[in-house]
Tab-separated table of C-alpha atoms in Angstrom:
chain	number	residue	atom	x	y	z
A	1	UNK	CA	7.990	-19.653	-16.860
A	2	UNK	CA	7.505	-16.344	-18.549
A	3	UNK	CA	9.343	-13.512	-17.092
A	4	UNK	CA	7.756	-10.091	-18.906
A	5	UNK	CA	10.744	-7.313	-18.755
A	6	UNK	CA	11.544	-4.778	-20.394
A	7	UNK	CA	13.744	-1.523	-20.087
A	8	UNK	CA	11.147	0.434	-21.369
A	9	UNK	CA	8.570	-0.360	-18.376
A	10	UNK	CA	6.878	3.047	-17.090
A	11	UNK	CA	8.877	4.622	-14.449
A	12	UNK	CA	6.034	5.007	-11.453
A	13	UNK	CA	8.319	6.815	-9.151
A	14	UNK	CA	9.300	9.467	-11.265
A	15	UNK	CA	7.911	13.451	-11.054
A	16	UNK	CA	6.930	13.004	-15.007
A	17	UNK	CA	4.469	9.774	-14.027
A	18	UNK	CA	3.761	10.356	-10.706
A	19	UNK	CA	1.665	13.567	-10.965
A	20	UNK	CA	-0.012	12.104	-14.461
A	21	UNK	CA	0.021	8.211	-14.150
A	22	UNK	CA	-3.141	6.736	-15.829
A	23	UNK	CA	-1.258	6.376	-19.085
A	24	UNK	CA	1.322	4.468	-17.743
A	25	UNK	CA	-1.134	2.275	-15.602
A	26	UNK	CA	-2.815	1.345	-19.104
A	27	UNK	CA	0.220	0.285	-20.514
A	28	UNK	CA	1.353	-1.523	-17.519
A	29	UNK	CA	-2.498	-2.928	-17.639
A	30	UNK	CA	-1.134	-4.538	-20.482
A	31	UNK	CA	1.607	-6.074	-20.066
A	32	UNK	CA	0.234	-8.163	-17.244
A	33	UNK	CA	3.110	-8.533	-14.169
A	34	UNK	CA	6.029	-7.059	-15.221
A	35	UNK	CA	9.733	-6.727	-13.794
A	36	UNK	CA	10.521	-3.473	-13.213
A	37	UNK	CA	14.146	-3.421	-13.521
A	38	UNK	CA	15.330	0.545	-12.953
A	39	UNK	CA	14.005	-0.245	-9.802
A	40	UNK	CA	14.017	-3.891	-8.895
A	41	UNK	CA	10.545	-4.711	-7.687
A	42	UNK	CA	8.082	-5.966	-9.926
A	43	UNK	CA	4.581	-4.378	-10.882
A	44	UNK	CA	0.546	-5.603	-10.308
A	45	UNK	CA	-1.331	-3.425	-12.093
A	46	UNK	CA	-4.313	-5.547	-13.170
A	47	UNK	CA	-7.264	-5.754	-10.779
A	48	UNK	CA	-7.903	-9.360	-10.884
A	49	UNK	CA	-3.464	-9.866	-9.708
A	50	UNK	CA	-4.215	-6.553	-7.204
A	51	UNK	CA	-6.952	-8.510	-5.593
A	52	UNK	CA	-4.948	-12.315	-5.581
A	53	UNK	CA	-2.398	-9.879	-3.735
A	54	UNK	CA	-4.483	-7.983	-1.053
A	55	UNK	CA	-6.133	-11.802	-0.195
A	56	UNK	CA	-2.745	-13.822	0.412
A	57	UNK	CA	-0.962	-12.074	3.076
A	58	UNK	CA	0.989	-15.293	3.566
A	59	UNK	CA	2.492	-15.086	0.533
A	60	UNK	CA	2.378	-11.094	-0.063
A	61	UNK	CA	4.356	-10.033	3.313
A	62	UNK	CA	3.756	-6.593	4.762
A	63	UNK	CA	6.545	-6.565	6.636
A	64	UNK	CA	9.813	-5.577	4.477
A	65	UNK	CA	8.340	-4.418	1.135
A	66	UNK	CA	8.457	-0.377	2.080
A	67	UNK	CA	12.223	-0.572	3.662
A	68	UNK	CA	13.603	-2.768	1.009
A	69	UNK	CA	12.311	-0.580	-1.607
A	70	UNK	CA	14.094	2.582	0.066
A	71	UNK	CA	17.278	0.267	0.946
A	72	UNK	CA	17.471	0.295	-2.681
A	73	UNK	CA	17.002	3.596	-3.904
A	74	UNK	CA	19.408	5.653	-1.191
A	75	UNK	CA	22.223	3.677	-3.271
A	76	UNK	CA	25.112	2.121	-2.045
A	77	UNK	CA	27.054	5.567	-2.200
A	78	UNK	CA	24.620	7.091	-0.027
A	79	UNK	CA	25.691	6.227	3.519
A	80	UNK	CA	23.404	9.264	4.912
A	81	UNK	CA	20.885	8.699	3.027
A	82	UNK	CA	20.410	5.077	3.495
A	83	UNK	CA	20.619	5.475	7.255
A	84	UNK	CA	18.123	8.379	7.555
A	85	UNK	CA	16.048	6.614	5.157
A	86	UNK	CA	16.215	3.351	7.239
A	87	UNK	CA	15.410	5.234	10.410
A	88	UNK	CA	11.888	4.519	10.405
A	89	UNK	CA	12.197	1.032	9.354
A	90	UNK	CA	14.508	1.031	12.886
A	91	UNK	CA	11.278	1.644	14.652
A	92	UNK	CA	9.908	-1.120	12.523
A	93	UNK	CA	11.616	-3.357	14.665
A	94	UNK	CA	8.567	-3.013	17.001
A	95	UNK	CA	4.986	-4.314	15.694
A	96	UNK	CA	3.291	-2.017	13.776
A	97	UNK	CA	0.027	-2.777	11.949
A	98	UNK	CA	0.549	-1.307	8.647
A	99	UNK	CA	3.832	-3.263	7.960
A	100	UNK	CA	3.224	-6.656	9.950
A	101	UNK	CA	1.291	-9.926	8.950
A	102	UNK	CA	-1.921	-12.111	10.468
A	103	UNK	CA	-1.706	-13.191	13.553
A	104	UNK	CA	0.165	-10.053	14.931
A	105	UNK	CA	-1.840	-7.662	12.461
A	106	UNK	CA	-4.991	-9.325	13.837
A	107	UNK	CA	-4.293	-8.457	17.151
A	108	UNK	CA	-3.095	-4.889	16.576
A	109	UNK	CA	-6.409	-3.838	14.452
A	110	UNK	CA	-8.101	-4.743	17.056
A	111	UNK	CA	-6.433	-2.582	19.144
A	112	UNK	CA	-7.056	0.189	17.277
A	113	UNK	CA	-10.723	-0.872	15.911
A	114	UNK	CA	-12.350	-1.205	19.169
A	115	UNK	CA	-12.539	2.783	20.437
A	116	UNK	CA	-13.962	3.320	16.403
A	117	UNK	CA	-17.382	3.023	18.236
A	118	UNK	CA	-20.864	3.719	16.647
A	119	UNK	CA	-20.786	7.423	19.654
A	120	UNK	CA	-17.451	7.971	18.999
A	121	UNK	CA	-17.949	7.864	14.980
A	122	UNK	CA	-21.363	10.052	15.116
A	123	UNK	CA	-18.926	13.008	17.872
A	124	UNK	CA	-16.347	13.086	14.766
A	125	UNK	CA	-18.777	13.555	12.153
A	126	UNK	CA	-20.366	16.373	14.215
A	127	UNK	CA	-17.010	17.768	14.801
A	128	UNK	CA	-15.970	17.420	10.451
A	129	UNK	CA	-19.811	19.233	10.165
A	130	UNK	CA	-18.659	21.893	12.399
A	131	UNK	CA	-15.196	22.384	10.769
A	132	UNK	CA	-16.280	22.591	7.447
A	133	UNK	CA	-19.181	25.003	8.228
A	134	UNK	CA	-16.297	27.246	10.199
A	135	UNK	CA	-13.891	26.655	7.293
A	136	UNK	CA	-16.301	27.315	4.357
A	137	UNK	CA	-17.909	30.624	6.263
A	138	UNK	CA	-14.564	31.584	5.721
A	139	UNK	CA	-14.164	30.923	2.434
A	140	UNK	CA	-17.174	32.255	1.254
A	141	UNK	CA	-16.726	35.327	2.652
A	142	UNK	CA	-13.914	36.198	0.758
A	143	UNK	CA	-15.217	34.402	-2.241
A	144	UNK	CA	-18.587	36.848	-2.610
A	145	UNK	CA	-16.323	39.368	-2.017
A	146	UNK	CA	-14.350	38.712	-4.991
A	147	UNK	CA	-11.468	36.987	-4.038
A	148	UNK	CA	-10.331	34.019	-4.690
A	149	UNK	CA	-9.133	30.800	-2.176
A	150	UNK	CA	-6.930	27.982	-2.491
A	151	UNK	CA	-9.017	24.811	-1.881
A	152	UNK	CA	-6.523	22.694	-0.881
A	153	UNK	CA	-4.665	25.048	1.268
A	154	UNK	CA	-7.978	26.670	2.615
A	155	UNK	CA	-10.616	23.336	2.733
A	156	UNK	CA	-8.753	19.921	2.033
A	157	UNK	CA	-5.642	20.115	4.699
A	158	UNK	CA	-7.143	22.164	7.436
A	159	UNK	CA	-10.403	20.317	7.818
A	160	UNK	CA	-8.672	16.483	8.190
A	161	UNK	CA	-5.728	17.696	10.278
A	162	UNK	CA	-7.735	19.656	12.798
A	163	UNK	CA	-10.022	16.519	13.149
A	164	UNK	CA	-7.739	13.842	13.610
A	165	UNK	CA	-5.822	16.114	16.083
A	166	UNK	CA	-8.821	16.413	17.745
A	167	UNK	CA	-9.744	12.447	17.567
A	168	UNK	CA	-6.216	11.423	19.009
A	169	UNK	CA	-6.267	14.746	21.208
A	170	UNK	CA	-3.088	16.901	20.227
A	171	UNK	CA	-3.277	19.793	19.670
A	172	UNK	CA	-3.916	21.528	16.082
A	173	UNK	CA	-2.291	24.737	16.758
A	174	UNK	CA	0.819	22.735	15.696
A	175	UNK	CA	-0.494	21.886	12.545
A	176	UNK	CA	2.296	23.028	10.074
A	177	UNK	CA	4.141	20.486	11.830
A	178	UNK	CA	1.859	17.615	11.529
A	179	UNK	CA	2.086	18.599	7.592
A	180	UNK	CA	5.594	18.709	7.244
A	181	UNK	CA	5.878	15.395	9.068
A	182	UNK	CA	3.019	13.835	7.477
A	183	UNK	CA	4.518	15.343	3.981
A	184	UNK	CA	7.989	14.022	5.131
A	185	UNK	CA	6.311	10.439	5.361
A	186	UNK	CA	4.712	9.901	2.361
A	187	UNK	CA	6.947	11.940	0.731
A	188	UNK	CA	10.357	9.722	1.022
A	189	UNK	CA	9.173	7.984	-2.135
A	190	UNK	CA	9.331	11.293	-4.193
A	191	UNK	CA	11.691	10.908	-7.497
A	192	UNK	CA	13.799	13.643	-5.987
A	193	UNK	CA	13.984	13.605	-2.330
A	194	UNK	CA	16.261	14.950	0.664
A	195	UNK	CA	16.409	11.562	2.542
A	196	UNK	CA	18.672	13.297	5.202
A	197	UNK	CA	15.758	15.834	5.690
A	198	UNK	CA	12.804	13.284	5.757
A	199	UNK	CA	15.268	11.251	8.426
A	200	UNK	CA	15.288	14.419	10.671
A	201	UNK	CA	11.548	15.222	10.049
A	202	UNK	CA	11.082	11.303	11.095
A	203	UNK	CA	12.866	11.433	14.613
A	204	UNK	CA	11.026	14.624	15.039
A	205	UNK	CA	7.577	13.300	14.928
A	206	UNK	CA	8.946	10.560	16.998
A	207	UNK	CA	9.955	12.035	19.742
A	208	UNK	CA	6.910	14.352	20.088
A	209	UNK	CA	4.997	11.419	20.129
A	210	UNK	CA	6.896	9.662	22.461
A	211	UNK	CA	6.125	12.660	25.119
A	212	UNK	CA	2.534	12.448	24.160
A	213	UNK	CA	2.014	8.715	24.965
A	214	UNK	CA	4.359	9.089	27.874
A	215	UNK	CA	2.028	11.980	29.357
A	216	UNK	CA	-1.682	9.741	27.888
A	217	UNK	CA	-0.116	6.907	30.357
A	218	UNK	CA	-0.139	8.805	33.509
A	219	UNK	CA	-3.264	11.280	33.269
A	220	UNK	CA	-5.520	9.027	30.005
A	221	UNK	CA	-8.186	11.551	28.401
A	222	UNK	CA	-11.098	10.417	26.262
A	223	UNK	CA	-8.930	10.240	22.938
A	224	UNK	CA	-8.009	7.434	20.763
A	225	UNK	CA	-4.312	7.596	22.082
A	226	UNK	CA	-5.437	6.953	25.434
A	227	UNK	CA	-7.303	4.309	24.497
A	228	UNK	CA	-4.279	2.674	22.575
A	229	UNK	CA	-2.268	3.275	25.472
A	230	UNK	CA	-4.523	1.464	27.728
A	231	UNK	CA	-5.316	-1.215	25.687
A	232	UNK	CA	-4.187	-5.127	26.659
A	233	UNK	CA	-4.795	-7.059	23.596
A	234	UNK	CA	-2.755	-10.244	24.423
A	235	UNK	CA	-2.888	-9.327	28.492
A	236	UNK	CA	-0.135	-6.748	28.755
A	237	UNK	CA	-0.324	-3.069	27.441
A	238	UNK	CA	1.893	-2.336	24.349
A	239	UNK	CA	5.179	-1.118	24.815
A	240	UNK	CA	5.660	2.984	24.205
A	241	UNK	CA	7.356	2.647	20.719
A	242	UNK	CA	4.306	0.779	19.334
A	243	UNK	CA	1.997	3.181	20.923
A	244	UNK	CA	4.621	6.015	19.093
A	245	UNK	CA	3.867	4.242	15.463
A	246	UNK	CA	0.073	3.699	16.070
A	247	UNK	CA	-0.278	7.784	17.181
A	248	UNK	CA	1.927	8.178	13.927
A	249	UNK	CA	0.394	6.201	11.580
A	250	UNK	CA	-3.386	7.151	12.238
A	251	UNK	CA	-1.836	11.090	12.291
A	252	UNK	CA	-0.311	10.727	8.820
A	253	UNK	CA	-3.186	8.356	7.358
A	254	UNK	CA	-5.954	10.633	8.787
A	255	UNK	CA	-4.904	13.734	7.182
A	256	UNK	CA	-2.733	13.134	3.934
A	257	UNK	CA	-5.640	10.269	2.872
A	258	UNK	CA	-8.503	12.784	3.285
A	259	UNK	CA	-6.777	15.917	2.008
A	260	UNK	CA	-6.031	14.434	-1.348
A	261	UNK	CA	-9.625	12.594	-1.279
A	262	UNK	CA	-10.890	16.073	-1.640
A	263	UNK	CA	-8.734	18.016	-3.690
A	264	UNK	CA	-8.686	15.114	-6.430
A	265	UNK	CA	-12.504	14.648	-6.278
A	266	UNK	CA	-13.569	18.018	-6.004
A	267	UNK	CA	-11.314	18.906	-9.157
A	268	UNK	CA	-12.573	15.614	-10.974
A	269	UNK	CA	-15.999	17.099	-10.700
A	270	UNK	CA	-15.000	20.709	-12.189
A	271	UNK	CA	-13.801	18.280	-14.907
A	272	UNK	CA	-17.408	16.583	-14.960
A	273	UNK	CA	-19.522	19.681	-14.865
A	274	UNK	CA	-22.427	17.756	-15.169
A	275	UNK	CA	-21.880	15.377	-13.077
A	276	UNK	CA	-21.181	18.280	-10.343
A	277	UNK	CA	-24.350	20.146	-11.224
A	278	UNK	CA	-25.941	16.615	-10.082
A	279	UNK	CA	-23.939	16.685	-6.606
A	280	UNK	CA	-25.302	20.496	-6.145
A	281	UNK	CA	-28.839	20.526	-6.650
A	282	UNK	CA	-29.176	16.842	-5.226
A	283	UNK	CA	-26.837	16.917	-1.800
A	284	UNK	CA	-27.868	13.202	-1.252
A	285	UNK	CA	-25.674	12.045	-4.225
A	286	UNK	CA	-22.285	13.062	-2.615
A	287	UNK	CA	-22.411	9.729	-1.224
A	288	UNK	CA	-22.031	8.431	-4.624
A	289	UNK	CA	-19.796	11.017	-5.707
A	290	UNK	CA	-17.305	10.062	-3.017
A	291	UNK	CA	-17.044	6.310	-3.912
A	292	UNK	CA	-16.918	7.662	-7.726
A	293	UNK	CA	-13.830	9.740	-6.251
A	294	UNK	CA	-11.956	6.958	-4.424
A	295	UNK	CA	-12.556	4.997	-7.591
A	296	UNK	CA	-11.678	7.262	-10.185
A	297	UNK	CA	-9.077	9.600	-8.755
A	298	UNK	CA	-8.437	7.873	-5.358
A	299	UNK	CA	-5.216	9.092	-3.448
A	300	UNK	CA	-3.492	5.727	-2.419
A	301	UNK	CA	-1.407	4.638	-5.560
A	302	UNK	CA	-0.193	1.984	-4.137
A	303	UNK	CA	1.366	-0.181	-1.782
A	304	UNK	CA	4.955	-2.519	-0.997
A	305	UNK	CA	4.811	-5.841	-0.622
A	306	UNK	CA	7.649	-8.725	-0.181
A	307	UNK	CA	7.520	-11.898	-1.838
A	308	UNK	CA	7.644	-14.703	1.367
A	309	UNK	CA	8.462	-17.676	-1.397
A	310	UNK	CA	8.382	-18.082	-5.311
A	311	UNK	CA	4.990	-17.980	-6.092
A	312	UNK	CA	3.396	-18.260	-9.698
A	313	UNK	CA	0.699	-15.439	-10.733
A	314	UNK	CA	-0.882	-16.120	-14.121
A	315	UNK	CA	1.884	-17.514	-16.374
A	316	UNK	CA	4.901	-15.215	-14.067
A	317	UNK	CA	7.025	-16.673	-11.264
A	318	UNK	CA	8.146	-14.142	-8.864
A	319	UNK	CA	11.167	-14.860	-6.785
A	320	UNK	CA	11.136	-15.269	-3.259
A	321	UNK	CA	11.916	-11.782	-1.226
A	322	UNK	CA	10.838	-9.605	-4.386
A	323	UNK	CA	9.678	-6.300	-3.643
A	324	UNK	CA	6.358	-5.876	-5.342
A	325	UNK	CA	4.241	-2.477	-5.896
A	326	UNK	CA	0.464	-3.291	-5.684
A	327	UNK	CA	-1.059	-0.638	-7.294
A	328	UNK	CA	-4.942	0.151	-6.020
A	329	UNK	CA	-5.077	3.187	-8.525
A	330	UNK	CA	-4.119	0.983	-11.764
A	331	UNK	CA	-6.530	-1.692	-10.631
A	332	UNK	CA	-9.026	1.125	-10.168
A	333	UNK	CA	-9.218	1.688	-13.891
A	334	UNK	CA	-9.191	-1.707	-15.542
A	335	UNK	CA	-11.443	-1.813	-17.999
A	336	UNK	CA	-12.146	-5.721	-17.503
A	337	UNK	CA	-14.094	-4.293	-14.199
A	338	UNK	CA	-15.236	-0.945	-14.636
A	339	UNK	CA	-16.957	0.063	-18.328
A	340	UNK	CA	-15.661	3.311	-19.345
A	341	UNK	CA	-13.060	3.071	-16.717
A	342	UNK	CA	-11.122	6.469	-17.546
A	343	UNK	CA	-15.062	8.227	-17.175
A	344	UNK	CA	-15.967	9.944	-13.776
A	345	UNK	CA	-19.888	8.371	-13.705
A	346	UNK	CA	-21.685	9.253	-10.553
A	347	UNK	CA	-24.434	6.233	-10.950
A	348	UNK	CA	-21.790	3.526	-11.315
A	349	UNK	CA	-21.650	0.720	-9.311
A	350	UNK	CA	-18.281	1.028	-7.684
A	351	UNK	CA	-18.162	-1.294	-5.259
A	352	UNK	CA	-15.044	-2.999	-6.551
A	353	UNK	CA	-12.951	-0.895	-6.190
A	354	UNK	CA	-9.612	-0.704	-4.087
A	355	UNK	CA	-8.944	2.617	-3.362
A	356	UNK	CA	-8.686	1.793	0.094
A	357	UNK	CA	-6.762	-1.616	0.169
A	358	UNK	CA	-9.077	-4.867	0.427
A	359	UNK	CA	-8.653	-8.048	2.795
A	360	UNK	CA	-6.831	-7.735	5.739
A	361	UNK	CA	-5.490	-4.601	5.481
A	362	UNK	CA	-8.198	-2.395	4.336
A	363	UNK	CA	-8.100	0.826	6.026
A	364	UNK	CA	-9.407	0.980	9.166
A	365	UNK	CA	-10.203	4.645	8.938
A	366	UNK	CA	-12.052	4.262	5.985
A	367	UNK	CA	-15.320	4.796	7.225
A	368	UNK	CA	-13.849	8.744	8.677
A	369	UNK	CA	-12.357	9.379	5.020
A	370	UNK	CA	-15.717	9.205	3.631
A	371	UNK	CA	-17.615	10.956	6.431
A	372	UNK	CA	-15.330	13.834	5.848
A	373	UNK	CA	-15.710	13.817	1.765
A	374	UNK	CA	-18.775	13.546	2.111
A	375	UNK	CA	-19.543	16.394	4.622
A	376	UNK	CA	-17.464	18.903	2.627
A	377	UNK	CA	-19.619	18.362	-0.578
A	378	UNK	CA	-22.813	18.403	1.431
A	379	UNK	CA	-21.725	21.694	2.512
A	380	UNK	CA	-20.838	23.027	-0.651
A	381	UNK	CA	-23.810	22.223	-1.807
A	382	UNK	CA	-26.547	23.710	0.898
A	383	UNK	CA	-24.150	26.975	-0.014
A	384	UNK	CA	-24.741	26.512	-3.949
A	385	UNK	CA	-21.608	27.870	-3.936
A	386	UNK	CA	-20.329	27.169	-7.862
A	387	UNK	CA	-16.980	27.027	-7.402
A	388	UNK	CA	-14.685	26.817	-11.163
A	389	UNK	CA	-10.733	26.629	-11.451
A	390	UNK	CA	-9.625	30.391	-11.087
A	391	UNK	CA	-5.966	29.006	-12.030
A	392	UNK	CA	-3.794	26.155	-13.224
A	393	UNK	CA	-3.922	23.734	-10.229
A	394	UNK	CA	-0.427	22.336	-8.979
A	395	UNK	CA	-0.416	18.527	-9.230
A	396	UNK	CA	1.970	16.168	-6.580
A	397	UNK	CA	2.409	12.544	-6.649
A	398	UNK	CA	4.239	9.836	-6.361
A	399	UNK	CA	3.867	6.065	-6.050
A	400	UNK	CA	1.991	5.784	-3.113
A	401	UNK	CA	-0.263	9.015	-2.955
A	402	UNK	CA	-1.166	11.704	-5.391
A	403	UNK	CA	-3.427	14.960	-4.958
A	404	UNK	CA	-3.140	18.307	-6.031
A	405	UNK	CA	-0.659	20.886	-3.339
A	406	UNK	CA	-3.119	23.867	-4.811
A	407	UNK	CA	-6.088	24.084	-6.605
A	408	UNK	CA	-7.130	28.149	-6.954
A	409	UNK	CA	-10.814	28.371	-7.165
A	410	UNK	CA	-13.167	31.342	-7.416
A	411	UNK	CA	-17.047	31.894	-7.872
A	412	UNK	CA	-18.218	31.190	-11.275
């Protein structure tokens, strides 16, 4: 057995790596399955182990990986912390689809895949059309006027949040609070963190959820929490809490995914000015542009998984109940797959890429993420507006997502 460790492995979850990891995945590229040992979980950063990974869910356990890696990092000093930290993974004790395994996985997508119908899909791509043409009226109007806008602020969050409110029928005029919850979320894995404070922010979305679903099971609307809420996949309804984490997950996963989607692609292709002439003059091409994005500069990092048994990858033997980062960005710039890996190419063939997971647990809103992309750049492009970096741009990340918290942007 070979065990590859080394002190001097990357650190993924700190501020330095986080906002600026592709070095790091390069070296880690290298090194094949690694030990992490500052913090005990071990590393698949190549796109062939990534894949082996996403395909055994047997072996690769949702359920565990995310709480056992926070467990760890409150410290064993850190009563508070630890308990706020863990009070998520409390509601865990319910099934939820994003940390449970095949056969109760299988049953919960379904719940949730049936109301993404082929009407329902075609309402929220009329209603992204209709927010970005509100949102980028806006915005243009104080752009020809000589100001300048925030694209993340002003495009990238409003435009995902007000839709998904809209698709599980809440309402956006609250927002700021779906982003500070949503930021509380995937924020918990931040190098420096207020665990107390993310804890609070947790119980808060909670419990407004909790009144929601409470409310969708005695007067249903046509939303997607209704339809949760009504749904019998193995002959009974599920129970409130697992209502709760379904309205939560697809609130958090529907913005935060699609926010940093477009900040990170849109700057990529100020980066590849050529490439974003292309986009411009030929609208049609933002479908490639937006796989080129989730490739390239995807916002998913990464994800937790726990070792069920010892299992042997390549010439490594990881223990059984290791905590192991999969990470979909590393994989998305091996240069065994991709030529020119580190190159934004709108013409590649991207199709292997895992930006958003692969098996059983690719993401089931997927299909929205790219509808959305894709409608922004369309938009931007019937406006010619030439939009160039009036600004440094503020970069945020951490091991599971990374985007940009402000990109200033002017007319050229």
């Amino acid at each position: 057995m070979t065990i590859h460790t080394t002190g001097a492995v990357p650190d993924l979850f700190s501020e330095e790596v986080g906002s600026d990891p592709f070095s790091a995945y390069a070296e880690l590229r290298a090194l094949g399955p690694v030990y992490d040992e500052q913090n005990d979980l071990w590393l698949l950063t190549r796109h062939a182990d990534v894949i082996h990974a996403l395909h055994e869910p047997r072996i690769f356990s949702s359920a565990g990986g995310y709480s056992e890696f926070m467990s760890g990092r409150a410290g064993p000093g850190d009563a508070s912390g630890r308990a706020n930290a863990l009070r998520f993974d409390d509601l865990m004790g319910s099934r939820v689809m994003i940390a449970s395994d095949p056969p109760d996985h299988t049953l919960l997508r379904r719940v949730v895949s049936r109301p993404f119908t082929k009407r329902r899909i075609a309402e929220w791509e009329r209603m992204a059309q209709d927010l970005a043409a509100d949102l980028l009226d806006e915005a243009e109007e104080r752009l020809r006027s000589g100001e300048s806008i925030d694209f993340t602020k002003d495009i990238a969050i409003p435009l995902p949040v007000t839709l998904i409110a809209g698709i599980l029928g809440i309402p956006a005029e609250r927002m700021a609070d779906f982003r500070r919850w949503s930021e509380a979320l995937v924020g918990a894995l931040a190098a420096s963190v207020d665990l107390e404070r993310v804890g609070a922010d947790l119980l808060e979305m909670s419990q407004f959820f909790s009144e929601v679903v409470g409310a969708r099971r005695q007067d249903p609307g046509d939303d997607l929490i209704s339809a949760i809420a009504a749904a019998t996949p193995d002959g009974e309804q599920l129970s409130q809490i697992e209502v709760v984490l379904f309205s939560i997950l697809l609130l958090v996963a529907g913005n935060e995914t699609t926010t940093n989607l477009l900040g990170n692609l849109q700057h990529a292709l100020w980066d590849h000015p050529s490439e974003w002439a292309t986009v411009r003059s030929h609208p049609e091409q933002a479908v490639d542009a937006v796989e080129e994005g989730l490739r390239y500069c995807g916002p998913v990092q990464g994800l937790f998984r726990q070792v069920t048994e010892a299992y042997r990858l390549g010439d490594v033997v990881l223990p059984a109940k290791a905590v192991v980062y999969v990470s979909f960005a590393a994989a998305n710039r091996d240069e065994s797959v991709f030529e020119a890996a580190d190159s934004f190419k709108l013409n590649r063939d991207s199709r292997e890429h895992v930006a958003l997971g692969h098996g059983v647990h690719y993401c089931l809103g997927a299909q929205l993420a790219r509808l959305e992309t894709r409608v922004v750049l369309e938009e931007l492009a019937r406006r010619d507006l030439d939009l160039v970096p009036h600004g440094a741009p503020t970069a945020m990340g951490n091991a599971v997502l990374r985007g940009y918290s402000s990109i200033p942007v002017a007319l050229a």
